[in-house]
Amino acid sequence: MPGTVLLLAAAPLGRGRLVDAAGVLPVLAAVAPAVLSGTDTANVVELADPLEPQAVLTRLRAAAASPGPLTVYVTGQLQLDRRQRRPHLALARTTPATVRYTALPWHWIREELRLRSAADTALVVDLHADAEAWRHITERGLDSGRNTAVYGRVAPAAGRRGLAEPAYMKTVATLLRSGHRPPLEELHQQAVGRIARETTGDLLLADAGGHAVPVPGAPPASPTAFTTFAAPLPAPRTEDPHAAISAAVRAGRHAEADGMAARYEAEAVRGYGAAAEQALHWSEVRADLAMFAGDPVRSCRAWLTVAETRLAAGQAVDAPAVEAAVDRAHHQWTRINDTARARELGPALAELRLRVPGRRRGALESVQRELGRLQAAR
């Protein structure tokens, strides 16, 4: 099955730029697509200094929906938004005051990849963090989801020494130009070995799926250097339910995939309660499965329920998981072709948008305008 590769290099224009992120793209682009992917054939999407987070999200979402193996190469810089203090990948227009609206929230990457299996989903990263983001990540790690293999490094800002070089990613690209992609763990160790001096004091990420984040300054090969932030799953650790579900989706067995997810959801509800993260995770998986099955009505309704459950449990209206649920409900609502069904779900979405406006300016007005059009079409 063809693979998919997303090359994303982003950093602010002007004085806020910490790293020459886009400078790595010519080196990566010189690598054959199949080698970048580790598959016989591959499609490559390249994003160089993108301007809008929503445009990046659209490309990321399309890549995540691809049925074959996915590798995302990310080069850039991390900053915290001033409101929620969460890591964002800075884009071309990002400034410290506009991170929330002009940068890509890192949790968007986690959310888009969460349904995929770590066996066929990988992030290769070379990131530089400003002082605030560096403190945050060294204390809390960089959460990229439990179903994504992550390899690379996060480095602190270079200070007054000028723009930093994405030395790790350039070394990875140079190694790949040999025409062979070894297992990513081996590729990571080779790259780190070549630039050992440049990575001293960095966070070196080597995680086959489970939120493993090394502590700063630890030797890259040390098995004790990893701190694991893994949320419990209802399923036994000996099996990967997401892999089985993903396989069913790729084969077009959508009812089977939903049935598996429904069983895990019911088990989580019995064990933890309907508002627990363990149960909500599977509710979200089922909402995505409805989207993959081409059923936007069921998907929209499921996302509305997730959002309402989170809010009823006391989560903030600007919590990332709440915003994501409402945004996804909104997106699926716009895909509903049945006017009666869209009219039925519109008021609930509009009510949620009043409480959860999200990051996209004009989202509430868009729902109200379309709902007015649907009501007038009776």
JSON list of N, CA, C and O in Angstrom, two decimals, residues 43-44 81 83-84 94 96 100 133 138 153 180 206 214 216 267 275 309 315 323 329 343-345 355 363 376:
[
{"chain": "A", "resi": 43, "resn": "ASN", "atom": "N", "xyz": [3.28, 9.16, -1.54]},
{"chain": "A", "resi": 43, "resn": "ASN", "atom": "CA", "xyz": [2.88, 10.51, -1.90]},
{"chain": "A", "resi": 43, "resn": "ASN", "atom": "C", "xyz": [3.48, 11.47, -0.88]},
{"chain": "A", "resi": 43, "resn": "ASN", "atom": "O", "xyz": [3.44, 11.21, 0.33]},
{"chain": "A", "resi": 44, "resn": "VAL", "atom": "N", "xyz": [4.04, 12.58, -1.37]},
{"chain": "A", "resi": 44, "resn": "VAL", "atom": "CA", "xyz": [4.69, 13.55, -0.49]},
{"chain": "A", "resi": 44, "resn": "VAL", "atom": "C", "xyz": [3.98, 14.89, -0.57]},
{"chain": "A", "resi": 44, "resn": "VAL", "atom": "O", "xyz": [3.71, 15.39, -1.67]},
{"chain": "A", "resi": 81, "resn": "ASP", "atom": "N", "xyz": [1.04, 29.40, 24.14]},
{"chain": "A", "resi": 81, "resn": "ASP", "atom": "CA", "xyz": [0.05, 30.48, 24.07]},
{"chain": "A", "resi": 81, "resn": "ASP", "atom": "C", "xyz": [-0.10, 31.08, 25.47]},
{"chain": "A", "resi": 81, "resn": "ASP", "atom": "O", "xyz": [0.06, 30.39, 26.48]},
{"chain": "A", "resi": 83, "resn": "ARG", "atom": "N", "xyz": [-2.65, 32.19, 27.02]},
{"chain": "A", "resi": 83, "resn": "ARG", "atom": "CA", "xyz": [-3.89, 31.93, 27.74]},
{"chain": "A", "resi": 83, "resn": "ARG", "atom": "C", "xyz": [-3.89, 30.56, 28.42]},
{"chain": "A", "resi": 83, "resn": "ARG", "atom": "O", "xyz": [-4.16, 30.44, 29.62]},
{"chain": "A", "resi": 84, "resn": "GLN", "atom": "N", "xyz": [-3.58, 29.51, 27.67]},
{"chain": "A", "resi": 84, "resn": "GLN", "atom": "CA", "xyz": [-3.65, 28.16, 28.22]},
{"chain": "A", "resi": 84, "resn": "GLN", "atom": "C", "xyz": [-2.29, 27.53, 28.50]},
{"chain": "A", "resi": 84, "resn": "GLN", "atom": "O", "xyz": [-2.22, 26.45, 29.08]},
{"chain": "A", "resi": 94, "resn": "THR", "atom": "N", "xyz": [3.28, 34.08, 13.28]},
{"chain": "A", "resi": 94, "resn": "THR", "atom": "CA", "xyz": [3.18, 33.97, 14.74]},
{"chain": "A", "resi": 94, "resn": "THR", "atom": "C", "xyz": [4.07, 34.99, 15.45]},
{"chain": "A", "resi": 94, "resn": "THR", "atom": "O", "xyz": [5.24, 35.17, 15.10]},
{"chain": "A", "resi": 96, "resn": "PRO", "atom": "N", "xyz": [4.65, 36.38, 19.81]},
{"chain": "A", "resi": 96, "resn": "PRO", "atom": "CA", "xyz": [4.32, 35.93, 21.17]},
{"chain": "A", "resi": 96, "resn": "PRO", "atom": "C", "xyz": [2.89, 36.27, 21.58]},
{"chain": "A", "resi": 96, "resn": "PRO", "atom": "O", "xyz": [2.27, 35.53, 22.34]},
{"chain": "A", "resi": 100, "resn": "ARG", "atom": "N", "xyz": [-2.01, 31.89, 20.02]},
{"chain": "A", "resi": 100, "resn": "ARG", "atom": "CA", "xyz": [-3.27, 31.14, 20.07]},
{"chain": "A", "resi": 100, "resn": "ARG", "atom": "C", "xyz": [-3.99, 31.13, 18.72]},
{"chain": "A", "resi": 100, "resn": "ARG", "atom": "O", "xyz": [-4.68, 30.16, 18.39]},
{"chain": "A", "resi": 133, "resn": "ALA", "atom": "N", "xyz": [8.48, 27.67, 26.47]},
{"chain": "A", "resi": 133, "resn": "ALA", "atom": "CA", "xyz": [8.12, 26.36, 25.95]},
{"chain": "A", "resi": 133, "resn": "ALA", "atom": "C", "xyz": [9.12, 25.30, 26.41]},
{"chain": "A", "resi": 133, "resn": "ALA", "atom": "O", "xyz": [8.74, 24.16, 26.71]},
{"chain": "A", "resi": 138, "resn": "THR", "atom": "N", "xyz": [10.31, 20.34, 29.34]},
{"chain": "A", "resi": 138, "resn": "THR", "atom": "CA", "xyz": [11.19, 19.58, 30.22]},
{"chain": "A", "resi": 138, "resn": "THR", "atom": "C", "xyz": [10.47, 19.12, 31.48]},
{"chain": "A", "resi": 138, "resn": "THR", "atom": "O", "xyz": [10.82, 18.10, 32.07]},
{"chain": "A", "resi": 153, "resn": "ARG", "atom": "N", "xyz": [14.39, 15.41, 18.26]},
{"chain": "A", "resi": 153, "resn": "ARG", "atom": "CA", "xyz": [14.92, 16.17, 19.38]},
{"chain": "A", "resi": 153, "resn": "ARG", "atom": "C", "xyz": [14.16, 17.47, 19.54]},
{"chain": "A", "resi": 153, "resn": "ARG", "atom": "O", "xyz": [13.57, 18.00, 18.60]},
{"chain": "A", "resi": 180, "resn": "HIS", "atom": "N", "xyz": [18.15, 4.12, 1.44]},
{"chain": "A", "resi": 180, "resn": "HIS", "atom": "CA", "xyz": [17.60, 3.10, 2.34]},
{"chain": "A", "resi": 180, "resn": "HIS", "atom": "C", "xyz": [17.13, 3.75, 3.62]},
{"chain": "A", "resi": 180, "resn": "HIS", "atom": "O", "xyz": [17.83, 4.59, 4.19]},
{"chain": "A", "resi": 206, "resn": "ALA", "atom": "N", "xyz": [12.76, 9.26, 21.52]},
{"chain": "A", "resi": 206, "resn": "ALA", "atom": "CA", "xyz": [12.80, 7.96, 20.86]},
{"chain": "A", "resi": 206, "resn": "ALA", "atom": "C", "xyz": [11.71, 7.11, 21.49]},
{"chain": "A", "resi": 206, "resn": "ALA", "atom": "O", "xyz": [11.91, 6.52, 22.55]},
{"chain": "A", "resi": 214, "resn": "PRO", "atom": "N", "xyz": [12.47, 11.52, 26.88]},
{"chain": "A", "resi": 214, "resn": "PRO", "atom": "CA", "xyz": [13.68, 11.49, 27.69]},
{"chain": "A", "resi": 214, "resn": "PRO", "atom": "C", "xyz": [13.84, 12.77, 28.50]},
{"chain": "A", "resi": 214, "resn": "PRO", "atom": "O", "xyz": [13.37, 13.82, 28.10]},
{"chain": "A", "resi": 216, "resn": "PRO", "atom": "N", "xyz": [16.20, 15.86, 29.91]},
{"chain": "A", "resi": 216, "resn": "PRO", "atom": "CA", "xyz": [17.30, 16.57, 29.26]},
{"chain": "A", "resi": 216, "resn": "PRO", "atom": "C", "xyz": [18.65, 16.14, 29.81]},
{"chain": "A", "resi": 216, "resn": "PRO", "atom": "O", "xyz": [18.80, 15.89, 31.00]},
{"chain": "A", "resi": 267, "resn": "GLU", "atom": "N", "xyz": [-16.98, -1.05, 27.80]},
{"chain": "A", "resi": 267, "resn": "GLU", "atom": "CA", "xyz": [-16.13, -1.53, 28.89]},
{"chain": "A", "resi": 267, "resn": "GLU", "atom": "C", "xyz": [-15.57, -0.37, 29.71]},
{"chain": "A", "resi": 267, "resn": "GLU", "atom": "O", "xyz": [-15.53, -0.42, 30.94]},
{"chain": "A", "resi": 275, "resn": "ALA", "atom": "N", "xyz": [-18.13, 9.94, 31.70]},
{"chain": "A", "resi": 275, "resn": "ALA", "atom": "CA", "xyz": [-17.40, 11.20, 31.55]},
{"chain": "A", "resi": 275, "resn": "ALA", "atom": "C", "xyz": [-15.89, 11.03, 31.73]},
{"chain": "A", "resi": 275, "resn": "ALA", "atom": "O", "xyz": [-15.15, 12.02, 31.64]},
{"chain": "A", "resi": 309, "resn": "THR", "atom": "N", "xyz": [-20.79, 16.28, 27.04]},
{"chain": "A", "resi": 309, "resn": "THR", "atom": "CA", "xyz": [-20.35, 15.49, 28.19]},
{"chain": "A", "resi": 309, "resn": "THR", "atom": "C", "xyz": [-19.17, 16.13, 28.89]},
{"chain": "A", "resi": 309, "resn": "THR", "atom": "O", "xyz": [-19.10, 16.21, 30.12]},
{"chain": "A", "resi": 315, "resn": "GLN", "atom": "N", "xyz": [-15.38, 20.69, 32.38]},
{"chain": "A", "resi": 315, "resn": "GLN", "atom": "CA", "xyz": [-14.23, 21.14, 31.59]},
{"chain": "A", "resi": 315, "resn": "GLN", "atom": "C", "xyz": [-14.48, 22.54, 31.04]},
{"chain": "A", "resi": 315, "resn": "GLN", "atom": "O", "xyz": [-15.61, 22.91, 30.73]},
{"chain": "A", "resi": 323, "resn": "GLU", "atom": "N", "xyz": [-12.87, 22.28, 22.63]},
{"chain": "A", "resi": 323, "resn": "GLU", "atom": "CA", "xyz": [-12.82, 23.00, 21.35]},
{"chain": "A", "resi": 323, "resn": "GLU", "atom": "C", "xyz": [-12.74, 22.04, 20.17]},
{"chain": "A", "resi": 323, "resn": "GLU", "atom": "O", "xyz": [-13.40, 22.22, 19.15]},
{"chain": "A", "resi": 329, "resn": "ALA", "atom": "N", "xyz": [-17.62, 18.59, 15.30]},
{"chain": "A", "resi": 329, "resn": "ALA", "atom": "CA", "xyz": [-19.07, 18.55, 15.08]},
{"chain": "A", "resi": 329, "resn": "ALA", "atom": "C", "xyz": [-19.46, 19.54, 14.00]},
{"chain": "A", "resi": 329, "resn": "ALA", "atom": "O", "xyz": [-20.28, 19.24, 13.11]},
{"chain": "A", "resi": 343, "resn": "ARG", "atom": "N", "xyz": [-30.92, 20.50, 9.61]},
{"chain": "A", "resi": 343, "resn": "ARG", "atom": "CA", "xyz": [-31.79, 21.41, 10.35]},
{"chain": "A", "resi": 343, "resn": "ARG", "atom": "C", "xyz": [-32.02, 20.88, 11.77]},
{"chain": "A", "resi": 343, "resn": "ARG", "atom": "O", "xyz": [-32.10, 21.65, 12.74]},
{"chain": "A", "resi": 344, "resn": "GLU", "atom": "N", "xyz": [-32.10, 19.57, 11.92]},
{"chain": "A", "resi": 344, "resn": "GLU", "atom": "CA", "xyz": [-32.33, 18.96, 13.23]},
{"chain": "A", "resi": 344, "resn": "GLU", "atom": "C", "xyz": [-31.14, 19.17, 14.16]},
{"chain": "A", "resi": 344, "resn": "GLU", "atom": "O", "xyz": [-31.32, 19.46, 15.36]},
{"chain": "A", "resi": 345, "resn": "LEU", "atom": "N", "xyz": [-29.92, 19.03, 13.64]},
{"chain": "A", "resi": 345, "resn": "LEU", "atom": "CA", "xyz": [-28.73, 19.13, 14.48]},
{"chain": "A", "resi": 345, "resn": "LEU", "atom": "C", "xyz": [-28.21, 20.56, 14.63]},
{"chain": "A", "resi": 345, "resn": "LEU", "atom": "O", "xyz": [-27.44, 20.85, 15.54]},
{"chain": "A", "resi": 355, "resn": "ARG", "atom": "N", "xyz": [-21.29, 28.91, 23.47]},
{"chain": "A", "resi": 355, "resn": "ARG", "atom": "CA", "xyz": [-20.46, 28.67, 24.65]},
{"chain": "A", "resi": 355, "resn": "ARG", "atom": "C", "xyz": [-19.00, 28.42, 24.28]},
{"chain": "A", "resi": 355, "resn": "ARG", "atom": "O", "xyz": [-18.10, 28.77, 25.04]},
{"chain": "A", "resi": 363, "resn": "ALA", "atom": "N", "xyz": [-16.97, 31.53, 13.45]},
{"chain": "A", "resi": 363, "resn": "ALA", "atom": "CA", "xyz": [-17.56, 30.19, 13.44]},
{"chain": "A", "resi": 363, "resn": "ALA", "atom": "C", "xyz": [-19.02, 30.22, 13.87]},
{"chain": "A", "resi": 363, "resn": "ALA", "atom": "O", "xyz": [-19.87, 29.58, 13.26]},
{"chain": "A", "resi": 376, "resn": "ALA", "atom": "N", "xyz": [-35.22, 28.74, 6.42]},
{"chain": "A", "resi": 376, "resn": "ALA", "atom": "CA", "xyz": [-35.97, 29.43, 5.36]},
{"chain": "A", "resi": 376, "resn": "ALA", "atom": "C", "xyz": [-36.34, 28.50, 4.22]},
{"chain": "A", "resi": 376, "resn": "ALA", "atom": "O", "xyz": [-37.29, 28.77, 3.46]}
]
